[in-house]
């Protein structure tokens, strides 16, 4: 049985375009894979621990087998719990709006919490960095005000998609498909056509994956 995790990075509620895209994908996925289990993580509603100086101190005290205090161990355990929830999925669906050419800060916070040594990556002197989540796949649903598609003048101003691809590959997760609903900063008729086309492509991607 495949477990699907939807990571929602938009605070826009029902008006979110990236979430509408993900919902269309997930509805089609459920029809094509009725036995799969599903879970949604809304990064805006998670009680994420801060990755601040005290968390860094806790991290190294635990990982280097130093004398971690009970408070440090508890702090690190909170991060590990969030990371393991993420790691338990087999298929990931991300709904991500572009903010200032990149990611919403709350998604970056989530990424920094779940990306933990020993949980989903490791390092050794002989092998360097090694991913631990091989065999898993991710489907990425984007929205952006501008058009950052391949061949567009603004293509290389896009720090949303390249960052997520690189992060996923660092963990061993294959970016298996992407759909972008863009540009959203356009007249209503054009936006309606862009939205309809993106949602149709999301449904096809889910059905064929």
mmCIF file of C-alpha atoms in Angstrom:
data_model
loop_
_atom_site.group_PDB
_atom_site.id
_atom_site.type_symbol
_atom_site.label_atom_id
_atom_site.label_comp_id
_atom_site.label_asym_id
_atom_site.label_seq_id
_atom_site.Cartn_x
_atom_site.Cartn_y
_atom_site.Cartn_z
ATOM 1 C CA UNK A 1 0.000 0.000 0.000
ATOM 2 C CA UNK A 2 1.305 3.442 -0.957
ATOM 3 C CA UNK A 3 1.122 6.341 1.477
ATOM 4 C CA UNK A 4 0.701 9.756 -0.150
ATOM 5 C CA UNK A 5 1.675 12.913 1.748
ATOM 6 C CA UNK A 6 0.418 16.292 0.536
ATOM 7 C CA UNK A 7 2.594 19.136 1.799
ATOM 8 C CA UNK A 8 0.563 22.324 1.459
ATOM 9 C CA UNK A 9 2.643 25.514 1.494
ATOM 10 C CA UNK A 10 -0.013 28.108 0.729
ATOM 11 C CA UNK A 11 -1.827 30.112 3.429
ATOM 12 C CA UNK A 12 -4.483 31.099 0.885
ATOM 13 C CA UNK A 13 -7.183 28.657 1.946
ATOM 14 C CA UNK A 14 -9.753 27.685 -0.660
ATOM 15 C CA UNK A 15 -8.641 30.582 -2.856
ATOM 16 C CA UNK A 16 -5.147 29.134 -3.252
ATOM 17 C CA UNK A 17 -4.299 28.321 -6.856
ATOM 18 C CA UNK A 18 -1.463 25.941 -6.007
ATOM 19 C CA UNK A 19 -3.769 24.096 -3.613
ATOM 20 C CA UNK A 20 -6.505 23.870 -6.263
ATOM 21 C CA UNK A 21 -3.945 22.298 -8.567
ATOM 22 C CA UNK A 22 -2.881 19.801 -5.903
ATOM 23 C CA UNK A 23 -6.494 18.950 -5.094
ATOM 24 C CA UNK A 24 -7.183 18.166 -8.749
ATOM 25 C CA UNK A 25 -4.087 15.973 -8.851
ATOM 26 C CA UNK A 26 -5.015 14.170 -5.633
ATOM 27 C CA UNK A 27 -8.634 13.575 -6.690
ATOM 28 C CA UNK A 28 -7.426 11.962 -9.913
ATOM 29 C CA UNK A 29 -4.776 9.998 -8.014
ATOM 30 C CA UNK A 30 -7.377 8.589 -5.623
ATOM 31 C CA UNK A 31 -9.497 7.411 -8.545
ATOM 32 C CA UNK A 32 -6.479 5.771 -10.183
ATOM 33 C CA UNK A 33 -5.059 4.337 -6.926
ATOM 34 C CA UNK A 34 -8.053 3.657 -4.655
ATOM 35 C CA UNK A 35 -6.090 1.556 -2.149
ATOM 36 C CA UNK A 36 -3.556 4.260 -1.273
ATOM 37 C CA UNK A 37 -3.620 6.116 2.029
ATOM 38 C CA UNK A 38 -3.468 9.901 2.187
ATOM 39 C CA UNK A 39 -2.300 12.547 4.639
ATOM 40 C CA UNK A 40 -2.049 16.335 4.390
ATOM 41 C CA UNK A 41 0.465 18.526 6.202
ATOM 42 C CA UNK A 42 -0.301 22.243 6.132
ATOM 43 C CA UNK A 43 2.971 23.929 7.033
ATOM 44 C CA UNK A 44 1.089 27.013 8.240
ATOM 45 C CA UNK A 45 -0.733 25.010 10.905
ATOM 46 C CA UNK A 46 2.172 22.921 12.181
ATOM 47 C CA UNK A 47 3.742 23.605 15.555
ATOM 48 C CA UNK A 48 7.301 23.579 14.240
ATOM 49 C CA UNK A 49 10.202 23.955 16.649
ATOM 50 C CA UNK A 50 12.524 26.850 15.933
ATOM 51 C CA UNK A 51 15.807 25.872 14.327
ATOM 52 C CA UNK A 52 17.745 28.413 16.353
ATOM 53 C CA UNK A 53 20.946 28.370 18.413
ATOM 54 C CA UNK A 54 19.440 26.163 21.101
ATOM 55 C CA UNK A 55 18.239 23.626 18.501
ATOM 56 C CA UNK A 56 21.679 23.567 16.883
ATOM 57 C CA UNK A 57 23.273 22.970 20.282
ATOM 58 C CA UNK A 58 20.790 20.165 20.955
ATOM 59 C CA UNK A 59 21.495 18.646 17.540
ATOM 60 C CA UNK A 60 25.225 18.395 18.082
ATOM 61 C CA UNK A 61 24.899 17.296 21.702
ATOM 62 C CA UNK A 62 22.716 14.371 20.615
ATOM 63 C CA UNK A 63 24.463 13.418 17.365
ATOM 64 C CA UNK A 64 27.992 13.644 18.768
ATOM 65 C CA UNK A 65 26.983 11.568 21.792
ATOM 66 C CA UNK A 66 27.830 14.377 24.133
ATOM 67 C CA UNK A 67 26.059 14.900 27.414
ATOM 68 C CA UNK A 68 22.769 16.181 26.043
ATOM 69 C CA UNK A 69 20.529 17.579 28.724
ATOM 70 C CA UNK A 70 16.968 16.240 29.015
ATOM 71 C CA UNK A 71 15.764 19.546 27.590
ATOM 72 C CA UNK A 72 18.081 19.234 24.577
ATOM 73 C CA UNK A 73 17.040 15.637 23.955
ATOM 74 C CA UNK A 74 13.363 16.629 24.110
ATOM 75 C CA UNK A 75 13.970 19.522 21.717
ATOM 76 C CA UNK A 76 15.746 17.269 19.223
ATOM 77 C CA UNK A 77 13.045 14.604 19.578
ATOM 78 C CA UNK A 78 10.440 17.154 18.426
ATOM 79 C CA UNK A 79 12.345 17.688 15.174
ATOM 80 C CA UNK A 80 12.835 13.943 14.685
ATOM 81 C CA UNK A 81 9.101 13.354 15.110
ATOM 82 C CA UNK A 82 8.282 15.819 12.309
ATOM 83 C CA UNK A 83 11.019 14.323 10.124
ATOM 84 C CA UNK A 84 9.776 10.767 10.586
ATOM 85 C CA UNK A 85 6.231 11.757 9.664
ATOM 86 C CA UNK A 86 7.646 13.135 6.418
ATOM 87 C CA UNK A 87 9.892 10.118 5.808
ATOM 88 C CA UNK A 88 7.023 7.646 6.234
ATOM 89 C CA UNK A 89 5.423 8.677 2.922
ATOM 90 C CA UNK A 90 6.041 6.864 -0.351
ATOM 91 C CA UNK A 91 4.707 9.583 -2.654
ATOM 92 C CA UNK A 92 4.795 13.329 -2.020
ATOM 93 C CA UNK A 93 2.609 16.063 -3.481
ATOM 94 C CA UNK A 94 3.714 19.640 -2.877
ATOM 95 C CA UNK A 95 1.500 22.657 -3.510
ATOM 96 C CA UNK A 96 3.780 25.686 -3.567
ATOM 97 C CA UNK A 97 3.117 29.319 -4.495
ATOM 98 C CA UNK A 98 6.082 31.444 -5.526
ATOM 99 C CA UNK A 99 7.009 34.159 -3.054
ATOM 100 C CA UNK A 100 9.618 36.702 -4.107
ATOM 101 C CA UNK A 101 11.003 34.307 -6.729
ATOM 102 C CA UNK A 102 11.388 31.528 -4.174
ATOM 103 C CA UNK A 103 9.532 29.595 -1.469
ATOM 104 C CA UNK A 104 7.164 30.738 1.280
ATOM 105 C CA UNK A 105 9.269 31.073 4.427
ATOM 106 C CA UNK A 106 7.096 28.622 6.307
ATOM 107 C CA UNK A 107 7.893 25.866 3.798
ATOM 108 C CA UNK A 108 11.603 26.601 4.169
ATOM 109 C CA UNK A 109 11.187 26.267 7.938
ATOM 110 C CA UNK A 110 9.499 22.892 7.445
ATOM 111 C CA UNK A 111 12.281 21.736 5.102
ATOM 112 C CA UNK A 112 14.937 22.722 7.642
ATOM 113 C CA UNK A 113 13.167 20.740 10.364
ATOM 114 C CA UNK A 114 12.540 17.546 8.388
ATOM 115 C CA UNK A 115 15.989 17.379 6.740
ATOM 116 C CA UNK A 116 17.923 15.626 9.466
ATOM 117 C CA UNK A 117 21.152 13.586 9.473
ATOM 118 C CA UNK A 118 20.488 9.968 10.241
ATOM 119 C CA UNK A 119 16.817 10.314 9.333
ATOM 120 C CA UNK A 120 16.837 10.992 5.586
ATOM 121 C CA UNK A 121 20.502 11.601 4.738
ATOM 122 C CA UNK A 122 23.912 10.666 6.071
ATOM 123 C CA UNK A 123 27.528 11.693 5.601
ATOM 124 C CA UNK A 124 30.745 9.741 5.869
ATOM 125 C CA UNK A 125 34.319 10.655 5.132
ATOM 126 C CA UNK A 126 34.569 7.912 2.511
ATOM 127 C CA UNK A 127 31.234 8.400 0.724
ATOM 128 C CA UNK A 128 30.315 12.000 1.421
ATOM 129 C CA UNK A 129 26.586 12.823 1.436
ATOM 130 C CA UNK A 130 24.249 9.869 0.899
ATOM 131 C CA UNK A 131 20.434 10.049 0.538
ATOM 132 C CA UNK A 132 18.278 7.686 2.589
ATOM 133 C CA UNK A 133 14.885 8.062 0.881
ATOM 134 C CA UNK A 134 15.621 6.372 -2.422
ATOM 135 C CA UNK A 135 12.666 4.895 -4.314
ATOM 136 C CA UNK A 136 10.229 7.629 -3.316
ATOM 137 C CA UNK A 137 8.624 10.099 -5.750
ATOM 138 C CA UNK A 138 7.380 13.682 -5.568
ATOM 139 C CA UNK A 139 4.891 15.602 -7.689
ATOM 140 C CA UNK A 140 5.196 19.379 -7.569
ATOM 141 C CA UNK A 141 2.250 21.727 -8.071
ATOM 142 C CA UNK A 142 3.280 25.366 -8.476
ATOM 143 C CA UNK A 143 1.696 28.752 -8.944
ATOM 144 C CA UNK A 144 3.376 32.050 -9.742
ATOM 145 C CA UNK A 145 2.373 35.525 -10.823
ATOM 146 C CA UNK A 146 4.870 35.472 -13.692
ATOM 147 C CA UNK A 147 5.705 32.977 -16.398
ATOM 148 C CA UNK A 148 8.924 31.159 -15.514
ATOM 149 C CA UNK A 149 8.513 28.261 -17.920
ATOM 150 C CA UNK A 150 11.418 26.836 -19.893
ATOM 151 C CA UNK A 151 12.392 29.252 -22.629
ATOM 152 C CA UNK A 152 10.751 32.268 -21.000
ATOM 153 C CA UNK A 153 12.866 35.409 -20.586
ATOM 154 C CA UNK A 154 12.413 35.113 -16.807
ATOM 155 C CA UNK A 155 13.299 31.398 -16.603
ATOM 156 C CA UNK A 156 16.545 31.932 -14.687
ATOM 157 C CA UNK A 157 14.896 34.232 -12.146
ATOM 158 C CA UNK A 158 13.025 31.211 -10.780
ATOM 159 C CA UNK A 159 14.424 29.990 -7.430
ATOM 160 C CA UNK A 160 11.266 28.079 -6.532
ATOM 161 C CA UNK A 161 11.480 24.987 -8.719
ATOM 162 C CA UNK A 162 15.286 24.471 -8.801
ATOM 163 C CA UNK A 163 15.496 24.634 -5.008
ATOM 164 C CA UNK A 164 12.812 22.009 -4.465
ATOM 165 C CA UNK A 165 14.280 19.686 -7.088
ATOM 166 C CA UNK A 166 17.728 19.899 -5.522
ATOM 167 C CA UNK A 167 16.430 19.363 -1.988
ATOM 168 C CA UNK A 168 14.365 16.325 -2.981
ATOM 169 C CA UNK A 169 17.283 14.751 -4.833
ATOM 170 C CA UNK A 170 19.503 15.371 -1.807
ATOM 171 C CA UNK A 171 17.152 13.086 0.149
ATOM 172 C CA UNK A 172 16.882 10.544 -2.670
ATOM 173 C CA UNK A 173 13.334 11.506 -3.722
ATOM 174 C CA UNK A 174 12.722 11.615 -7.468
ATOM 175 C CA UNK A 175 10.909 14.749 -8.756
ATOM 176 C CA UNK A 176 8.540 12.721 -10.946
ATOM 177 C CA UNK A 177 6.313 15.456 -12.351
ATOM 178 C CA UNK A 178 5.658 19.186 -12.226
ATOM 179 C CA UNK A 179 2.676 21.342 -13.155
ATOM 180 C CA UNK A 180 2.766 25.142 -12.980
ATOM 181 C CA UNK A 181 -0.310 27.350 -12.921
ATOM 182 C CA UNK A 182 1.164 30.537 -14.336
ATOM 183 C CA UNK A 183 1.034 33.385 -14.962
ATOM 184 C CA UNK A 184 -1.663 34.317 -12.454
ATOM 185 C CA UNK A 185 -1.039 38.061 -12.846
ATOM 186 C CA UNK A 186 -3.074 38.426 -16.019
ATOM 187 C CA UNK A 187 -6.564 39.323 -17.170
ATOM 188 C CA UNK A 188 -9.451 37.183 -15.842
ATOM 189 C CA UNK A 189 -10.203 35.425 -19.137
ATOM 190 C CA UNK A 190 -6.599 34.412 -19.686
ATOM 191 C CA UNK A 191 -6.263 33.315 -16.048
ATOM 192 C CA UNK A 192 -9.340 31.111 -16.387
ATOM 193 C CA UNK A 193 -7.806 29.404 -19.431
ATOM 194 C CA UNK A 194 -4.435 28.996 -17.692
ATOM 195 C CA UNK A 195 -6.133 27.502 -14.638
ATOM 196 C CA UNK A 196 -8.258 25.104 -16.667
ATOM 197 C CA UNK A 197 -5.249 23.917 -18.667
ATOM 198 C CA UNK A 198 -3.056 23.411 -15.576
ATOM 199 C CA UNK A 199 -5.758 21.483 -13.728
ATOM 200 C CA UNK A 200 -6.352 19.250 -16.761
ATOM 201 C CA UNK A 201 -2.617 18.499 -16.982
ATOM 202 C CA UNK A 202 -2.482 17.749 -13.242
ATOM 203 C CA UNK A 203 -5.288 15.210 -13.607
ATOM 204 C CA UNK A 204 -3.583 13.519 -16.552
ATOM 205 C CA UNK A 205 -0.276 13.370 -14.659
ATOM 206 C CA UNK A 206 -1.939 11.716 -11.661
ATOM 207 C CA UNK A 207 -3.794 9.205 -13.812
ATOM 208 C CA UNK A 208 -0.671 8.163 -15.729
ATOM 209 C CA UNK A 209 1.696 7.991 -12.742
#
